[in-house]
Amino acid sequence: MKRKGIKTAVLFLCCALLLTACGGGQSTGEEAGSYDENAKATITWLNILHTASPPTDTILNKIEEKTNTDIQFSWIPDASKEERINTALASNSLADVVTLTILDNSSVRNALKSGMFWEVGPYLDEFPNLAKIPEDTRKSASIGGKLYGVPFQKDLARNGITIRKDWLDKLGLELPKTTDDLMAVAKAFTEQDPDGNGVADTTGFVDRNDLIYGAFKTLGSYFGVPNNWKVSEDGKMTPEFETQEYIDTMNFMKNLFDNGYINKDFAVTAKTDQQQKFAQGKAGIYVGALFDSKNLLNMAKGIQDNMELEIVNNITTTGNESDRAIWAANNGIGGLIAFPRSEVKDEAELKRILKFINDLMDEDVYALMTYGIEGTHYTVDADNATTITDTDLWQQEVQPFSSTRPKEFGYDIHDADPLKQKSDKLIKENAKHAVLNPAYSLDSETYTTQGSELQKIMTDATYKYILGESSLEDFKASVQTWRDSGGNRMIEEYEAAYKEVHS
């Protein structure tokens, strides 16, 4: 296996130095197929960092020991990932392994389609963990029917509702089962002084400036909105905002806003501020990832010590189980672990790196990257439930690796926290009702080049309608603007791509 140089102690360098370091190695000239897959391998990895600072070597050393590798990470801060990845692709200055999380980025998509990265679909079944990647996941992560990396596997549908159970109990209310119930609870939480302080200072919902990961898209699922696109039996595609269900969702949100059942500044509220408001007792309904409930309760300690939370994932307009639906974020794909042909020179080298990715999916390695070292970072009971014992140390040494895990679910080891256990259970249950985006793996040049610009037209129009700044006629005029500005072309391209894949 080629060597890439001495492991650097300084992980944050300027972009030019980082990219030069990643691309500096040369092949040893071994013939394809002659590499010993059981030999210790040196593997470089251009990876995304989602924490304030990179990890120490404590967990890295353990991972290297278990995977028989020397791993040389070059970390790119999440905030600058798009610019840095674009630069790396343009200069072909990469690493053996490259984390690609922005698959709708035009540079990334074009690089994948150009053959810059290995197609790995034909090799996955040679490795026990990789072979278990579901066919639907492989298809969703493919471009033009080809899989150019190992997909990061995330839970299909993580969202639902976190609600103040203590407020429900105080007001004599049941957990909501329908959207009408939810509206009634929001009204009561706003008007009936659920915190008992004699001041009208609470709202039902607290939301943020995000139509996707905030409340809107999850509420849309409850009303039956398709996940981005609706496909007819003959392959005709309709954008979600042209459905009646989307309008119903806007009307629900507009009702919340008009009556003061949601924070008036939700359209400009950041996620951290949203969560702080909930933790401070300003509202009783939070829509987002179900596992946020644990964090919200922890944030409330010392502020709202009497807070009791419940989580809900079965809201419908009718109350019927058969009508349950929840959108699947990126079809459960968190991006690709990709392997550039410029760095991974032959099939034998590719297979050795795929073995490494396969080994990262073993339960003991997953435990390392999620919880750390038993006795140092966490304890575990007879039921394989873990409790973090040193949060500061865990955040420093373990947390940065969480986004590097190729798979985030399906393991026996689990969190001991009751809310986290319940959220895991409900997220697993959500998968049965998950609604996929039928266009996720399809190719549209217009989407690649104009997707963000076109989406802004409809995002702005949606907010304006909810906030009472425009009429339904104005909203429909914006839809026409979207069509005239490239939407019609996008629809044609997606329909052609859909036909090609399903013919």
Coordinates of N, CA and C in Angstrom, one line a residue, residues 47-257:
N47 N -12.0 14.5 5.6 CA -13.2 14.3 6.3 C -13.8 15.6 6.8
I48 N -15.1 15.6 7.2 CA -15.8 16.8 7.7 C -15.8 16.8 9.2
L49 N -15.5 17.9 9.8 CA -15.5 18.1 11.2 C -16.8 18.9 11.6
H50 N -17.6 18.3 12.5 CA -18.8 18.9 12.9 C -18.7 19.5 14.3
T51 N -17.6 19.4 14.9 CA -17.4 20.0 16.3 C -16.4 21.1 16.2
A52 N -16.2 21.8 17.4 CA -15.3 23.0 17.4 C -13.9 22.7 17.1
S53 N -13.4 21.5 17.5 CA -12.0 21.1 17.3 C -11.9 19.6 17.0
P54 N -10.8 19.2 16.4 CA -10.6 17.8 16.0 C -10.3 17.0 17.3
P55 N -10.5 15.7 17.2 CA -10.3 14.8 18.3 C -8.8 14.6 18.6
T56 N -8.6 14.2 19.8 CA -7.2 13.8 20.2 C -7.0 12.4 19.6
D57 N -5.9 11.8 19.8 CA -5.6 10.5 19.2 C -6.1 9.3 20.0
T58 N -6.8 9.5 21.1 CA -7.2 8.4 22.0 C -8.0 7.4 21.3
I59 N -9.1 7.9 20.7 CA -10.0 6.9 20.0 C -9.4 6.5 18.7
L60 N -8.7 7.4 18.0 CA -8.1 7.1 16.7 C -7.2 5.9 16.8
N61 N -6.4 5.9 17.9 CA -5.4 4.8 18.1 C -6.1 3.5 18.2
K62 N -7.3 3.5 18.9 CA -8.1 2.3 19.1 C -8.7 1.8 17.8
I63 N -9.2 2.7 17.0 CA -9.8 2.4 15.7 C -8.7 1.8 14.8
E64 N -7.5 2.4 14.8 CA -6.4 1.9 14.0 C -6.0 0.5 14.4
E65 N -6.0 0.2 15.7 CA -5.7 -1.1 16.2 C -6.7 -2.2 15.7
K66 N -8.0 -1.8 15.8 CA -9.1 -2.8 15.4 C -9.2 -3.0 13.9
T67 N -8.8 -2.0 13.1 CA -8.9 -2.1 11.7 C -7.6 -2.3 11.0
N68 N -6.6 -2.5 11.8 CA -5.2 -2.8 11.2 C -4.8 -1.7 10.2
T69 N -4.9 -0.4 10.6 CA -4.6 0.7 9.7 C -3.9 1.8 10.4
D70 N -3.3 2.6 9.6 CA -2.7 3.9 10.1 C -3.6 4.9 9.3
I71 N -4.4 5.6 10.1 CA -5.4 6.6 9.5 C -4.9 8.0 9.6
Q72 N -4.8 8.7 8.5 CA -4.3 10.1 8.5 C -5.4 11.0 8.1
F73 N -6.1 11.6 9.1 CA -7.2 12.5 8.8 C -6.8 13.9 8.5
S74 N -7.4 14.5 7.5 CA -7.4 15.9 7.3 C -8.8 16.4 7.4
W75 N -9.0 17.3 8.4 CA -10.3 17.7 8.8 C -10.7 19.0 8.2
I76 N -11.9 19.1 7.6 CA -12.5 20.3 7.0 C -13.6 20.7 7.9
P77 N -13.6 21.9 8.5 CA -14.7 22.4 9.3 C -16.0 22.4 8.4
D78 N -17.1 22.0 9.1 CA -18.4 21.9 8.4 C -18.8 23.2 7.7
A79 N -18.5 24.3 8.4 CA -18.9 25.6 7.9 C -18.3 25.9 6.5
S80 N -17.1 25.4 6.2 CA -16.4 25.7 5.0 C -16.3 24.5 4.0
K81 N -17.1 23.5 4.3 CA -16.9 22.2 3.5 C -17.1 22.4 2.0
E82 N -18.1 23.2 1.7 CA -18.5 23.3 0.3 C -17.3 23.9 -0.5
E83 N -16.8 25.0 0.0 CA -15.7 25.7 -0.7 C -14.4 24.8 -0.7
R84 N -14.1 24.1 0.4 CA -12.9 23.3 0.4 C -13.0 22.1 -0.4
I85 N -14.2 21.5 -0.4 CA -14.4 20.3 -1.3 C -14.3 20.7 -2.8
N86 N -15.0 21.8 -3.1 CA -14.9 22.3 -4.5 C -13.5 22.5 -4.9
T87 N -12.7 23.1 -4.1 CA -11.3 23.4 -4.4 C -10.5 22.1 -4.6
A88 N -10.7 21.1 -3.7 CA -10.0 19.9 -3.8 C -10.4 19.1 -5.1
L89 N -11.7 19.2 -5.5 CA -12.1 18.5 -6.7 C -11.5 19.2 -7.9
A90 N -11.5 20.5 -7.9 CA -11.0 21.2 -9.1 C -9.5 21.0 -9.3
S91 N -8.8 20.9 -8.2 CA -7.3 20.7 -8.3 C -6.9 19.2 -8.3
N92 N -7.9 18.3 -8.1 CA -7.7 16.9 -8.0 C -6.7 16.6 -6.9
S93 N -6.8 17.3 -5.8 CA -5.9 17.2 -4.6 C -6.8 16.5 -3.5
L94 N -6.8 15.2 -3.5 CA -7.7 14.5 -2.7 C -7.0 13.6 -1.7
A95 N -7.7 12.5 -1.3 CA -7.1 11.5 -0.4 C -7.7 10.2 -0.7
D96 N -7.2 9.1 -0.1 CA -7.7 7.8 -0.4 C -9.2 7.7 -0.2
V97 N -9.7 8.4 0.9 CA -11.1 8.4 1.3 C -11.5 9.9 1.3
V98 N -12.7 10.2 0.7 CA -13.2 11.5 0.8 C -14.6 11.5 1.2
T99 N -15.0 12.3 2.2 CA -16.3 12.4 2.7 C -17.1 13.4 1.9
L100 N -18.1 13.0 1.2 CA -18.9 13.9 0.3 C -20.4 13.9 0.9
T101 N -20.7 15.0 1.6 CA -22.0 15.1 2.2 C -23.0 16.0 1.4
I102 N -22.5 16.7 0.5 CA -23.3 17.7 -0.3 C -23.5 17.1 -1.7
L103 N -24.3 16.1 -1.9 CA -24.4 15.4 -3.1 C -25.2 16.2 -4.2
D104 N -25.9 17.3 -3.8 CA -26.6 18.1 -4.8 C -25.7 19.3 -5.2
N105 N -24.5 19.4 -4.7 CA -23.5 20.4 -5.1 C -23.1 20.1 -6.6
S106 N -23.1 21.1 -7.5 CA -22.8 20.8 -8.9 C -21.4 20.3 -9.1
S107 N -20.4 20.8 -8.4 CA -19.1 20.3 -8.5 C -18.9 18.8 -8.1
V108 N -19.6 18.5 -7.0 CA -19.5 17.1 -6.5 C -20.2 16.2 -7.4
R109 N -21.4 16.6 -7.9 CA -22.2 15.7 -8.7 C -21.5 15.5 -10.1
N110 N -20.9 16.6 -10.6 CA -20.2 16.4 -11.9 C -19.0 15.6 -11.8
A111 N -18.3 15.7 -10.6 CA -17.1 14.9 -10.4 C -17.5 13.4 -10.3
L112 N -18.6 13.1 -9.6 CA -19.0 11.7 -9.5 C -19.4 11.2 -10.9
K113 N -20.1 12.0 -11.7 CA -20.5 11.5 -13.0 C -19.4 11.4 -14.0
S114 N -18.3 12.1 -13.7 CA -17.2 12.1 -14.7 C -16.3 10.9 -14.6
G115 N -16.5 10.1 -13.5 CA -15.6 8.9 -13.3 C -14.4 9.2 -12.5
M116 N -14.4 10.4 -11.7 CA -13.3 10.7 -10.9 C -13.2 9.7 -9.7
F117 N -14.3 9.1 -9.3 CA -14.3 8.2 -8.2 C -14.7 6.8 -8.6
W118 N -14.2 5.8 -7.9 CA -14.5 4.4 -8.2 C -16.0 4.1 -8.0
E119 N -16.5 3.4 -8.9 CA -17.9 2.8 -8.8 C -17.7 1.6 -7.9
V120 N -18.4 1.6 -6.7 CA -18.2 0.5 -5.7 C -19.3 -0.5 -5.7
G121 N -20.4 -0.3 -6.4 CA -21.5 -1.2 -6.4 C -21.2 -2.7 -6.6
P122 N -20.3 -3.0 -7.6 CA -20.0 -4.4 -7.8 C -19.2 -5.1 -6.7
Y123 N -18.6 -4.3 -5.8 CA -17.7 -4.8 -4.8 C -18.4 -5.0 -3.4
L124 N -19.5 -4.4 -3.1 CA -20.0 -4.3 -1.8 C -20.3 -5.7 -1.2
D125 N -20.8 -6.6 -2.0 CA -21.3 -7.9 -1.5 C -20.1 -8.8 -1.2
E126 N -18.9 -8.4 -1.4 CA -17.7 -9.2 -1.0 C -17.4 -9.0 0.5
F127 N -18.0 -8.0 1.1 CA -17.7 -7.7 2.5 C -19.0 -7.8 3.4
P128 N -18.9 -8.5 4.5 CA -20.1 -8.8 5.3 C -21.0 -7.7 5.7
N129 N -20.4 -6.6 6.2 CA -21.2 -5.4 6.6 C -21.7 -4.6 5.4
L130 N -20.9 -4.4 4.5 CA -21.3 -3.7 3.3 C -22.4 -4.4 2.5
A131 N -22.3 -5.7 2.5 CA -23.3 -6.5 1.8 C -24.7 -6.3 2.4
K132 N -24.8 -5.9 3.6 CA -26.1 -5.7 4.3 C -26.7 -4.3 3.9
I133 N -26.1 -3.5 3.2 CA -26.6 -2.2 2.8 C -27.9 -2.5 1.9
P134 N -29.1 -2.1 2.3 CA -30.3 -2.4 1.5 C -30.2 -1.9 0.1
E135 N -30.9 -2.6 -0.8 CA -30.9 -2.3 -2.2 C -31.6 -0.9 -2.4
D136 N -32.6 -0.5 -1.6 CA -33.2 0.8 -1.7 C -32.2 1.9 -1.4
T137 N -31.3 1.6 -0.4 CA -30.3 2.6 0.0 C -29.3 2.7 -1.1
R138 N -28.9 1.6 -1.7 CA -27.9 1.7 -2.8 C -28.5 2.5 -4.0
K139 N -29.8 2.2 -4.3 CA -30.4 2.9 -5.4 C -30.5 4.4 -5.1
S140 N -30.9 4.8 -3.9 CA -31.1 6.2 -3.6 C -29.7 6.9 -3.6
A141 N -28.6 6.2 -3.3 CA -27.3 6.9 -3.3 C -26.6 6.9 -4.6
S142 N -27.2 6.2 -5.6 CA -26.6 6.1 -6.9 C -26.9 7.3 -7.8
I143 N -26.1 7.5 -8.8 CA -26.3 8.6 -9.8 C -26.2 7.9 -11.1
G144 N -27.3 8.0 -11.9 CA -27.4 7.4 -13.2 C -27.3 5.9 -13.0
G145 N -27.7 5.3 -11.9 CA -27.7 3.9 -11.7 C -26.4 3.4 -11.2
K146 N -25.4 4.2 -11.0 CA -24.1 3.8 -10.5 C -23.8 4.3 -9.1
L147 N -23.2 3.5 -8.3 CA -22.9 3.9 -6.9 C -21.4 4.3 -6.8
Y148 N -21.2 5.5 -6.6 CA -19.8 6.0 -6.6 C -19.2 6.2 -5.2
G149 N -19.7 5.4 -4.2 CA -19.1 5.5 -2.9 C -20.0 4.7 -1.9
V150 N -19.5 4.4 -0.7 CA -20.3 3.7 0.3 C -21.2 4.8 0.9
P151 N -22.5 4.6 0.9 CA -23.4 5.6 1.5 C -23.3 5.6 3.0
F152 N -23.3 6.8 3.6 CA -23.5 7.0 5.0 C -25.0 6.6 5.3
Q153 N -25.2 5.6 6.1 CA -26.5 5.1 6.4 C -27.1 5.8 7.6
K154 N -28.1 6.6 7.5 CA -28.8 7.2 8.6 C -30.2 6.7 8.7
D155 N -30.8 6.9 9.9 CA -32.2 6.5 10.0 C -33.1 7.2 8.9
L156 N -34.0 6.4 8.4 CA -34.9 7.0 7.3 C -35.6 8.2 7.7
A157 N -36.3 8.2 8.9 CA -37.2 9.3 9.2 C -37.1 9.5 10.7
R158 N -36.4 10.6 11.1 CA -36.1 10.8 12.5 C -37.0 11.8 13.2
N159 N -37.9 12.5 12.4 CA -38.6 13.6 13.0 C -40.0 13.2 13.6
G160 N -40.4 14.1 14.5 CA -41.7 14.0 15.2 C -41.8 15.1 16.2
I161 N -42.6 15.0 17.2 CA -43.0 16.1 18.1 C -42.6 15.8 19.5
T162 N -41.9 16.8 20.1 CA -41.6 16.7 21.6 C -42.6 17.7 22.2
I163 N -43.2 17.2 23.3 CA -44.3 18.0 23.9 C -44.2 18.0 25.5
R164 N -44.6 19.1 26.1 CA -44.5 19.2 27.5 C -45.6 18.4 28.2
K165 N -45.3 17.2 28.7 CA -46.3 16.3 29.3 C -46.8 16.9 30.6
D166 N -45.9 17.6 31.3 CA -46.4 18.3 32.6 C -47.4 19.3 32.3
W167 N -47.3 20.0 31.2 CA -48.3 21.0 30.8 C -49.6 20.4 30.4
L168 N -49.5 19.3 29.7 CA -50.7 18.5 29.3 C -51.5 18.1 30.5
D169 N -50.8 17.5 31.5 CA -51.4 17.0 32.7 C -52.0 18.2 33.5
K170 N -51.3 19.3 33.6 CA -51.9 20.4 34.3 C -53.2 20.9 33.7
L171 N -53.3 20.9 32.4 CA -54.5 21.4 31.7 C -55.5 20.3 31.4
G172 N -55.2 19.1 31.9 CA -56.1 18.0 31.7 C -56.3 17.6 30.2
L173 N -55.2 17.6 29.5 CA -55.2 17.3 28.1 C -54.5 16.0 27.8
E174 N -55.0 15.3 26.7 CA -54.3 14.0 26.3 C -53.3 14.3 25.2
L175 N -52.4 13.4 25.0 CA -51.5 13.5 23.9 C -52.2 13.6 22.6
P176 N -51.8 14.5 21.7 CA -52.5 14.7 20.4 C -52.3 13.5 19.5
K177 N -53.4 13.2 18.8 CA -53.4 12.1 17.8 C -53.7 12.6 16.4
T178 N -54.3 13.8 16.3 CA -54.6 14.3 15.0 C -54.1 15.8 14.9
T179 N -54.1 16.3 13.7 CA -53.7 17.7 13.5 C -54.6 18.7 14.2
D180 N -55.9 18.3 14.3 CA -56.9 19.1 15.1 C -56.5 19.1 16.6
D181 N -56.2 17.9 17.1 CA -55.7 17.8 18.5 C -54.5 18.7 18.7
L182 N -53.6 18.7 17.8 CA -52.4 19.4 17.9 C -52.6 20.9 18.0
M183 N -53.6 21.4 17.1 CA -53.9 22.8 17.1 C -54.6 23.1 18.5
A184 N -55.4 22.2 19.0 CA -56.1 22.5 20.3 C -55.1 22.6 21.4
V185 N -54.1 21.7 21.4 CA -53.1 21.8 22.4 C -52.3 23.1 22.3
A186 N -51.9 23.5 21.1 CA -51.2 24.7 20.9 C -52.0 25.9 21.4
K187 N -53.3 25.9 21.2 CA -54.2 27.0 21.7 C -54.2 27.0 23.2
A188 N -54.3 25.8 23.8 CA -54.4 25.7 25.3 C -53.0 26.2 25.9
F189 N -51.9 25.7 25.3 CA -50.6 26.1 25.8 C -50.4 27.6 25.7
T190 N -51.1 28.3 24.8 CA -50.9 29.7 24.6 C -51.8 30.5 25.5
E191 N -53.1 30.0 25.7 CA -54.1 30.8 26.4 C -54.4 30.4 27.8
Q192 N -54.0 29.2 28.3 CA -54.5 28.7 29.6 C -53.4 28.7 30.6
D193 N -52.3 29.5 30.5 CA -51.3 29.6 31.5 C -50.8 28.3 32.0
P194 N -50.2 27.5 31.1 CA -49.7 26.1 31.5 C -48.6 26.2 32.5
D195 N -47.8 27.2 32.6 CA -46.7 27.3 33.6 C -47.2 27.9 34.9
G196 N -48.5 28.3 35.0 CA -49.1 28.8 36.2 C -48.5 30.0 36.8
N197 N -47.8 30.9 36.0 CA -47.2 32.1 36.6 C -48.1 33.3 36.5
G198 N -49.4 33.1 36.0 CA -50.3 34.2 35.9 C -50.0 35.2 34.8
V199 N -49.1 34.9 34.0 CA -48.7 35.8 32.9 C -48.9 35.1 31.5
A200 N -49.4 35.9 30.6 CA -49.5 35.3 29.2 C -48.2 35.3 28.5
D201 N -47.3 34.4 28.8 CA -46.0 34.5 28.3 C -45.5 33.2 27.6
T202 N -46.5 32.3 27.2 CA -46.2 31.1 26.6 C -46.9 31.0 25.2
T203 N -46.3 30.2 24.3 CA -46.9 29.8 23.1 C -47.0 28.3 23.0
G204 N -47.8 27.8 22.1 CA -47.9 26.4 21.8 C -46.6 25.9 21.2
F205 N -46.3 26.3 20.0 CA -45.2 25.9 19.2 C -44.0 26.9 19.4
V206 N -42.8 26.4 19.3 CA -41.6 27.3 19.1 C -40.9 26.6 17.9
D207 N -40.7 27.5 16.9 CA -40.1 27.0 15.6 C -38.9 27.8 15.2
R208 N -38.3 27.5 14.1 CA -37.1 28.2 13.6 C -37.2 28.4 12.1
N209 N -36.2 29.1 11.6 CA -36.2 29.6 10.2 C -35.7 28.5 9.3
D210 N -36.5 27.4 9.2 CA -36.1 26.2 8.4 C -37.4 25.5 8.1
L211 N -37.8 25.5 6.8 CA -39.0 24.9 6.3 C -38.8 23.4 6.2
I212 N -37.5 22.9 6.3 CA -37.3 21.5 6.1 C -37.1 20.8 7.5
Y213 N -36.1 21.2 8.2 CA -35.8 20.5 9.5 C -36.5 21.1 10.7
G214 N -37.2 22.3 10.4 CA -38.1 22.8 11.4 C -39.5 22.1 11.4
A215 N -40.5 22.8 11.7 CA -41.9 22.2 11.9 C -42.5 21.9 10.5
F216 N -42.3 22.7 9.5 CA -43.2 22.7 8.3 C -43.2 21.4 7.6
K217 N -42.1 20.8 7.3 CA -42.0 19.6 6.5 C -42.6 18.4 7.3
T218 N -42.4 18.3 8.6 CA -42.9 17.3 9.4 C -44.5 17.4 9.5
L219 N -44.9 18.6 9.7 CA -46.4 18.9 9.7 C -47.0 18.5 8.3
G220 N -46.2 18.8 7.3 CA -46.6 18.5 5.9 C -46.8 17.0 5.7
S221 N -46.0 16.2 6.3 CA -46.1 14.7 6.3 C -47.5 14.3 6.9
Y222 N -47.9 15.0 8.0 CA -49.1 14.6 8.6 C -50.3 15.0 7.7
F223 N -50.2 16.0 6.9 CA -51.2 16.3 5.9 C -51.1 15.6 4.6
G224 N -50.1 14.8 4.4 CA -50.0 13.9 3.2 C -49.2 14.6 2.1
V225 N -48.3 15.6 2.4 CA -47.5 16.2 1.4 C -46.5 15.2 0.9
P226 N -46.2 15.1 -0.4 CA -45.2 14.2 -0.9 C -43.8 14.7 -0.5
N227 N -42.8 13.9 -0.5 CA -41.5 14.3 -0.1 C -40.8 14.9 -1.4
N228 N -41.0 16.2 -1.5 CA -40.4 17.0 -2.6 C -41.1 16.8 -3.9
W229 N -41.4 15.6 -4.3 CA -42.0 15.3 -5.6 C -43.1 14.2 -5.5
K230 N -44.1 14.3 -6.3 CA -45.1 13.3 -6.4 C -45.1 12.7 -7.8
V231 N -45.0 11.4 -7.9 CA -44.9 10.7 -9.2 C -46.2 10.0 -9.5
S232 N -46.8 10.2 -10.6 CA -47.9 9.4 -11.0 C -47.5 8.1 -11.6
E233 N -48.5 7.3 -11.9 CA -48.2 5.9 -12.4 C -47.6 6.0 -13.8
D234 N -47.8 7.1 -14.5 CA -47.2 7.2 -15.9 C -45.9 8.0 -15.8
G235 N -45.4 8.3 -14.6 CA -44.1 8.9 -14.5 C -44.1 10.4 -14.5
K236 N -45.3 11.0 -14.5 CA -45.4 12.5 -14.4 C -45.1 13.0 -13.0
M237 N -44.3 14.0 -13.0 CA -43.8 14.5 -11.7 C -44.4 15.9 -11.3
T238 N -44.9 16.0 -10.1 CA -45.5 17.2 -9.6 C -44.7 17.7 -8.4
P239 N -44.2 18.9 -8.3 CA -43.5 19.4 -7.1 C -44.5 19.5 -6.0
E240 N -44.0 19.3 -4.8 CA -44.8 19.2 -3.6 C -45.7 20.5 -3.4
F241 N -45.2 21.6 -3.7 CA -45.9 22.9 -3.5 C -47.0 23.1 -4.5
E242 N -47.2 22.2 -5.4 CA -48.4 22.3 -6.3 C -49.5 21.3 -5.8
T243 N -49.4 20.8 -4.6 CA -50.4 19.8 -4.1 C -51.3 20.6 -3.1
Q244 N -52.5 20.1 -3.0 CA -53.5 20.7 -2.0 C -52.9 20.4 -0.6
E245 N -52.3 19.3 -0.4 CA -51.7 19.0 1.0 C -50.7 20.1 1.4
Y246 N -49.9 20.6 0.5 CA -49.0 21.6 0.8 C -49.7 22.9 1.3
I247 N -50.8 23.2 0.5 CA -51.6 24.4 0.9 C -52.2 24.2 2.3
D248 N -52.7 23.0 2.5 CA -53.3 22.7 3.8 C -52.3 22.9 4.9
T249 N -51.0 22.5 4.7 CA -50.0 22.7 5.7 C -49.7 24.2 5.9
M250 N -49.6 24.9 4.8 CA -49.5 26.4 5.0 C -50.6 27.0 5.8
N251 N -51.8 26.6 5.5 CA -53.0 27.1 6.3 C -52.9 26.8 7.7
F252 N -52.4 25.6 8.1 CA -52.2 25.2 9.5 C -51.2 26.1 10.1
M253 N -50.1 26.3 9.5 CA -49.0 27.2 10.0 C -49.5 28.6 10.1
K254 N -50.3 29.1 9.1 CA -50.9 30.4 9.1 C -51.8 30.6 10.3
N255 N -52.6 29.6 10.6 CA -53.5 29.6 11.7 C -52.8 29.7 13.0
L256 N -51.7 29.0 13.1 CA -50.8 29.1 14.3 C -50.3 30.5 14.5
F257 N -49.8 31.1 13.4 CA -49.2 32.4 13.4 C -50.3 33.5 13.7

